[in-house]
Tab-separated table of C-alpha atoms in Angstrom:
chain	number	residue	atom	x	y	z
Y	4	UNK	CA	0.014	-0.019	0.009
Y	5	UNK	CA	2.902	2.317	0.819
Y	6	UNK	CA	4.456	1.713	-2.608
Y	7	UNK	CA	1.087	2.538	-4.287
Y	8	UNK	CA	0.734	5.785	-2.400
Y	9	UNK	CA	4.294	6.811	-3.198
Y	10	UNK	CA	3.760	6.015	-6.876
Y	11	UNK	CA	0.562	7.995	-6.926
Y	12	UNK	CA	2.277	11.060	-5.391
Y	13	UNK	CA	5.127	10.746	-7.862
Y	14	UNK	CA	2.652	10.681	-10.779
Y	15	UNK	CA	0.979	13.835	-9.486
Y	16	UNK	CA	4.342	15.566	-9.259
Y	17	UNK	CA	5.210	14.847	-12.861
Y	18	UNK	CA	1.832	15.551	-14.390
Y	19	UNK	CA	0.251	18.377	-12.390
Y	20	UNK	CA	0.546	20.707	-15.338
Y	21	UNK	CA	-1.092	18.274	-17.759
Y	22	UNK	CA	-3.916	16.516	-15.912
Y	23	UNK	CA	-6.773	17.323	-13.622
Y	24	UNK	CA	-6.692	15.614	-10.231
Y	25	UNK	CA	-9.079	12.884	-11.456
Y	26	UNK	CA	-7.151	12.367	-14.670
Y	27	UNK	CA	-3.896	12.080	-12.724
Y	28	UNK	CA	-5.458	9.470	-10.441
Y	29	UNK	CA	-6.705	7.451	-13.412
Y	30	UNK	CA	-3.279	7.638	-15.023
Y	31	UNK	CA	-1.626	6.501	-11.810
Y	32	UNK	CA	-3.996	3.567	-11.540
Y	33	UNK	CA	-3.430	2.640	-15.186
Y	34	UNK	CA	0.358	2.761	-14.699
Y	35	UNK	CA	0.162	0.565	-11.585
Y	36	UNK	CA	-2.053	-2.038	-13.257
Y	37	UNK	CA	0.167	-2.053	-16.314
Y	38	UNK	CA	3.295	-2.595	-14.241
Y	39	UNK	CA	1.602	-5.561	-12.486
Y	40	UNK	CA	0.659	-7.002	-15.878
Y	41	UNK	CA	-3.067	-6.783	-15.243
Y	42	UNK	CA	-3.954	-4.587	-18.243
Y	43	UNK	CA	-2.652	-3.951	-21.720
Y	44	UNK	CA	-2.517	-0.208	-22.526
Y	45	UNK	CA	-2.904	-0.931	-26.253
Y	46	UNK	CA	-6.162	-2.832	-25.584
Y	47	UNK	CA	-7.455	0.064	-23.421
Y	48	UNK	CA	-6.657	2.533	-26.252
Y	49	UNK	CA	-8.596	0.392	-28.723
Y	50	UNK	CA	-11.633	0.318	-26.446
Y	51	UNK	CA	-11.597	4.038	-25.840
Y	52	UNK	CA	-11.097	4.756	-29.568
Y	53	UNK	CA	-14.045	2.480	-30.347
Y	54	UNK	CA	-16.409	4.331	-28.038
Y	55	UNK	CA	-15.163	7.760	-29.098
Y	56	UNK	CA	-15.281	7.251	-32.882
Y	57	UNK	CA	-17.387	4.196	-33.656
Y	58	UNK	CA	-19.693	3.426	-30.781
Y	59	UNK	CA	-20.397	7.001	-29.953
Y	60	UNK	CA	-21.987	10.332	-30.797
Y	61	UNK	CA	-21.638	9.697	-34.571
Y	62	UNK	CA	-24.185	6.937	-34.219
Y	63	UNK	CA	-26.727	9.125	-32.452
Y	64	UNK	CA	-26.095	11.915	-34.957
Y	65	UNK	CA	-26.939	9.427	-37.724
Y	66	UNK	CA	-30.228	8.657	-35.979
Y	67	UNK	CA	-31.093	12.345	-35.626
Y	68	UNK	CA	-30.187	13.141	-39.232
Y	69	UNK	CA	-32.348	10.275	-40.473
Y	70	UNK	CA	-35.293	11.494	-38.336
Y	71	UNK	CA	-34.839	15.035	-39.782
Y	72	UNK	CA	-34.844	13.850	-43.372
Y	73	UNK	CA	-37.266	10.894	-43.218
Y	74	UNK	CA	-40.724	11.594	-41.760
Y	75	UNK	CA	-41.579	7.902	-41.634
Y	76	UNK	CA	-38.489	7.136	-39.702
Y	77	UNK	CA	-39.226	9.964	-37.282
Y	78	UNK	CA	-42.677	8.524	-36.643
Y	79	UNK	CA	-41.183	5.072	-36.095
Y	80	UNK	CA	-38.711	6.605	-33.683
Y	81	UNK	CA	-41.556	8.143	-31.716
Y	82	UNK	CA	-43.463	4.864	-31.541
Y	83	UNK	CA	-40.615	2.442	-30.970
Y	84	UNK	CA	-37.205	4.064	-30.619
Y	85	UNK	CA	-35.466	0.815	-29.749
Y	86	UNK	CA	-36.541	-0.864	-32.997
Y	87	UNK	CA	-35.965	2.235	-35.156
Y	88	UNK	CA	-32.427	2.757	-33.779
Y	89	UNK	CA	-31.671	-0.951	-34.057
Y	90	UNK	CA	-32.644	-0.830	-37.762
Y	91	UNK	CA	-29.592	1.384	-38.278
Y	92	UNK	CA	-27.369	-1.167	-36.561
Y	93	UNK	CA	-27.093	0.459	-33.162
Y	94	UNK	CA	-28.103	-1.741	-30.293
Y	95	UNK	CA	-26.873	-3.273	-27.041
Y	96	UNK	CA	-24.298	-1.757	-24.661
Y	97	UNK	CA	-26.833	0.023	-22.425
Y	98	UNK	CA	-29.068	0.944	-25.397
Y	99	UNK	CA	-31.405	-2.055	-25.363
Y	100	UNK	CA	-34.449	-0.015	-24.285
Y	101	UNK	CA	-34.608	3.446	-25.816
Y	102	UNK	CA	-37.098	6.303	-25.999
Y	103	UNK	CA	-36.608	9.311	-28.286
Y	104	UNK	CA	-37.949	12.621	-27.097
Y	105	UNK	CA	-38.319	15.427	-29.685
Y	106	UNK	CA	-37.541	19.101	-29.058
Y	107	UNK	CA	-40.126	21.487	-30.523
Y	108	UNK	CA	-40.663	25.198	-30.654
Y	109	UNK	CA	-42.685	24.826	-27.404
Y	110	UNK	CA	-40.659	22.193	-25.517
Y	111	UNK	CA	-37.011	21.477	-24.828
Y	112	UNK	CA	-35.928	18.148	-23.389
Y	113	UNK	CA	-33.036	17.433	-21.041
Y	114	UNK	CA	-31.715	14.052	-19.985
Y	115	UNK	CA	-30.270	13.165	-16.562
Y	116	UNK	CA	-29.831	10.132	-14.390
Y	117	UNK	CA	-30.429	11.092	-10.771
Y	118	UNK	CA	-29.510	7.724	-9.248
Y	119	UNK	CA	-26.215	7.018	-11.003
Y	120	UNK	CA	-25.227	7.690	-14.604
Y	121	UNK	CA	-27.383	5.451	-16.846
Y	122	UNK	CA	-26.553	6.442	-20.422
Y	123	UNK	CA	-27.177	5.047	-23.945
Y	124	UNK	CA	-23.602	4.131	-24.896
Y	125	UNK	CA	-24.675	2.567	-28.201
Y	126	UNK	CA	-25.761	5.980	-29.609
Y	127	UNK	CA	-23.857	8.509	-27.511
Y	128	UNK	CA	-20.591	6.723	-26.674
Y	129	UNK	CA	-18.835	7.507	-23.423
Y	130	UNK	CA	-20.783	9.824	-21.042
Y	131	UNK	CA	-19.187	13.219	-20.390
Y	132	UNK	CA	-17.754	13.789	-16.894
Y	133	UNK	CA	-20.342	16.461	-16.122
Y	134	UNK	CA	-23.232	14.067	-16.816
Y	135	UNK	CA	-22.043	11.895	-13.901
Y	136	UNK	CA	-21.305	14.802	-11.566
Y	137	UNK	CA	-23.553	15.074	-8.469
Y	138	UNK	CA	-24.041	18.769	-9.164
Y	139	UNK	CA	-25.597	18.088	-12.566
Y	140	UNK	CA	-27.639	15.066	-11.409
Y	141	UNK	CA	-29.253	17.072	-8.656
Y	142	UNK	CA	-29.603	20.514	-10.154
Y	143	UNK	CA	-30.785	19.429	-13.579
Y	144	UNK	CA	-34.037	18.311	-11.932
Y	145	UNK	CA	-34.387	21.210	-9.484
Y	146	UNK	CA	-33.298	24.063	-11.771
Y	147	UNK	CA	-32.936	22.855	-15.374
Y	148	UNK	CA	-33.244	26.345	-16.844
Y	149	UNK	CA	-30.448	27.654	-14.592
Y	150	UNK	CA	-28.187	24.680	-15.412
Y	151	UNK	CA	-28.694	25.130	-19.108
Y	152	UNK	CA	-27.896	28.822	-18.774
Y	153	UNK	CA	-24.648	27.945	-17.061
Y	154	UNK	CA	-23.918	25.708	-20.050
Y	155	UNK	CA	-24.390	28.775	-22.232
Y	156	UNK	CA	-27.893	27.762	-23.454
Y	157	UNK	CA	-30.473	30.373	-22.521
Y	158	UNK	CA	-33.957	29.395	-23.589
Y	159	UNK	CA	-36.989	31.668	-23.934
Y	160	UNK	CA	-39.053	31.869	-20.750
Y	161	UNK	CA	-42.120	30.673	-22.641
Y	162	UNK	CA	-40.377	27.450	-23.728
Y	163	UNK	CA	-41.135	24.543	-21.432
Y	164	UNK	CA	-38.207	22.377	-20.225
Y	165	UNK	CA	-39.001	18.751	-19.626
Y	166	UNK	CA	-36.432	16.662	-17.717
Y	167	UNK	CA	-36.266	12.908	-18.315
Y	168	UNK	CA	-34.687	10.627	-15.665
Y	169	UNK	CA	-32.840	7.695	-17.215
Y	170	UNK	CA	-32.936	4.295	-15.466
Y	171	UNK	CA	-31.348	0.883	-15.840
Y	172	UNK	CA	-34.460	-0.140	-17.771
Y	173	UNK	CA	-34.940	2.898	-20.065
Y	174	UNK	CA	-32.504	5.320	-21.737
Y	175	UNK	CA	-33.385	8.491	-23.590
Y	176	UNK	CA	-32.189	10.263	-26.748
Y	177	UNK	CA	-33.074	13.887	-27.439
Y	178	UNK	CA	-33.928	14.657	-31.058
Y	179	UNK	CA	-33.009	18.325	-31.317
Y	180	UNK	CA	-34.811	20.801	-33.589
Y	181	UNK	CA	-33.449	20.876	-37.088
Y	182	UNK	CA	-31.548	24.146	-37.669
Y	183	UNK	CA	-33.118	26.577	-40.082
Y	184	UNK	CA	-31.595	26.841	-43.566
Y	185	UNK	CA	-30.596	23.178	-43.748
Y	186	UNK	CA	-33.295	22.066	-46.195
Y	187	UNK	CA	-30.854	21.223	-48.974
Y	188	UNK	CA	-28.397	19.282	-46.834
Y	189	UNK	CA	-27.997	15.481	-47.134
Y	190	UNK	CA	-27.934	13.107	-44.117
Y	191	UNK	CA	-24.185	13.140	-43.753
Y	192	UNK	CA	-24.074	16.923	-43.625
Y	193	UNK	CA	-26.997	17.072	-41.231
Y	194	UNK	CA	-25.325	14.593	-38.916
Y	195	UNK	CA	-22.330	16.889	-38.749
Y	196	UNK	CA	-24.540	19.510	-37.066
Y	197	UNK	CA	-25.523	17.210	-34.239
Y	198	UNK	CA	-23.320	17.139	-31.112
Y	199	UNK	CA	-23.419	14.722	-28.220
Y	200	UNK	CA	-24.524	17.559	-25.959
Y	201	UNK	CA	-27.491	18.384	-28.207
Y	202	UNK	CA	-28.630	14.746	-27.939
Y	203	UNK	CA	-28.589	15.028	-24.120
Y	204	UNK	CA	-30.416	18.388	-24.325
Y	205	UNK	CA	-27.573	20.480	-22.989
Y	206	UNK	CA	-27.066	22.274	-26.310
Y	207	UNK	CA	-28.897	22.861	-29.567
Y	208	UNK	CA	-28.025	21.401	-32.934
Y	209	UNK	CA	-25.574	23.431	-34.924
Y	210	UNK	CA	-24.049	25.065	-31.832
Y	211	UNK	CA	-20.534	24.456	-30.548
Y	212	UNK	CA	-19.959	21.866	-27.817
Y	213	UNK	CA	-20.078	22.857	-24.193
Y	214	UNK	CA	-16.759	24.371	-23.059
Y	215	UNK	CA	-14.976	23.131	-19.958
Y	216	UNK	CA	-15.724	26.494	-18.300
Y	217	UNK	CA	-19.395	26.079	-18.990
Y	218	UNK	CA	-19.582	22.591	-17.524
Y	219	UNK	CA	-21.614	22.213	-14.288
Y	220	UNK	CA	-18.793	20.067	-12.819
Y	221	UNK	CA	-17.895	23.105	-10.775
Y	222	UNK	CA	-21.432	23.980	-9.785
Y	223	UNK	CA	-21.902	24.261	-6.014
């Protein structure tokens, strides 16, 4: 145990300028497990790359783009999101039971998991750190408008905000409103307008991703 603590401190010393406290702890644990021969860093890199670029937000963006451009698919998504999403090849890995909620001019949807961090990995990839943070999980339900404002998303007072609480049995996907002026765009181009944050409800389609400074990780 003493050796582990010393190694952890040493890792902090060398990486304070590069990593957050949590990142440094993760790196220290990874180094320790690698030295003991319990994990293969190359295998970890492959898994992370898979979730970031293959099993990730690109999948969800494809679903959204199809819903924007195909009215029949959008209706299917409303009736049976699990089946509609599965038809595009995205299933399993915490996405077995899905529900799609559509943003409209009157209503904005926001996803949270108040109990832990249930999240549809098959369409959104790895959950952002802020999604798992206690501050977000508690405040998103109590003050969703305020949390969104701190993300940099200020919605009109007349727009209703509906918060959906994910569970182990049911995960949600927000279908954001299609940006104006995109009528001539094909599905691939439309998908490029859809961020992970927009599919959680923390941003709107076509906007930039949430900045670190705007994350509620630091919310009191």
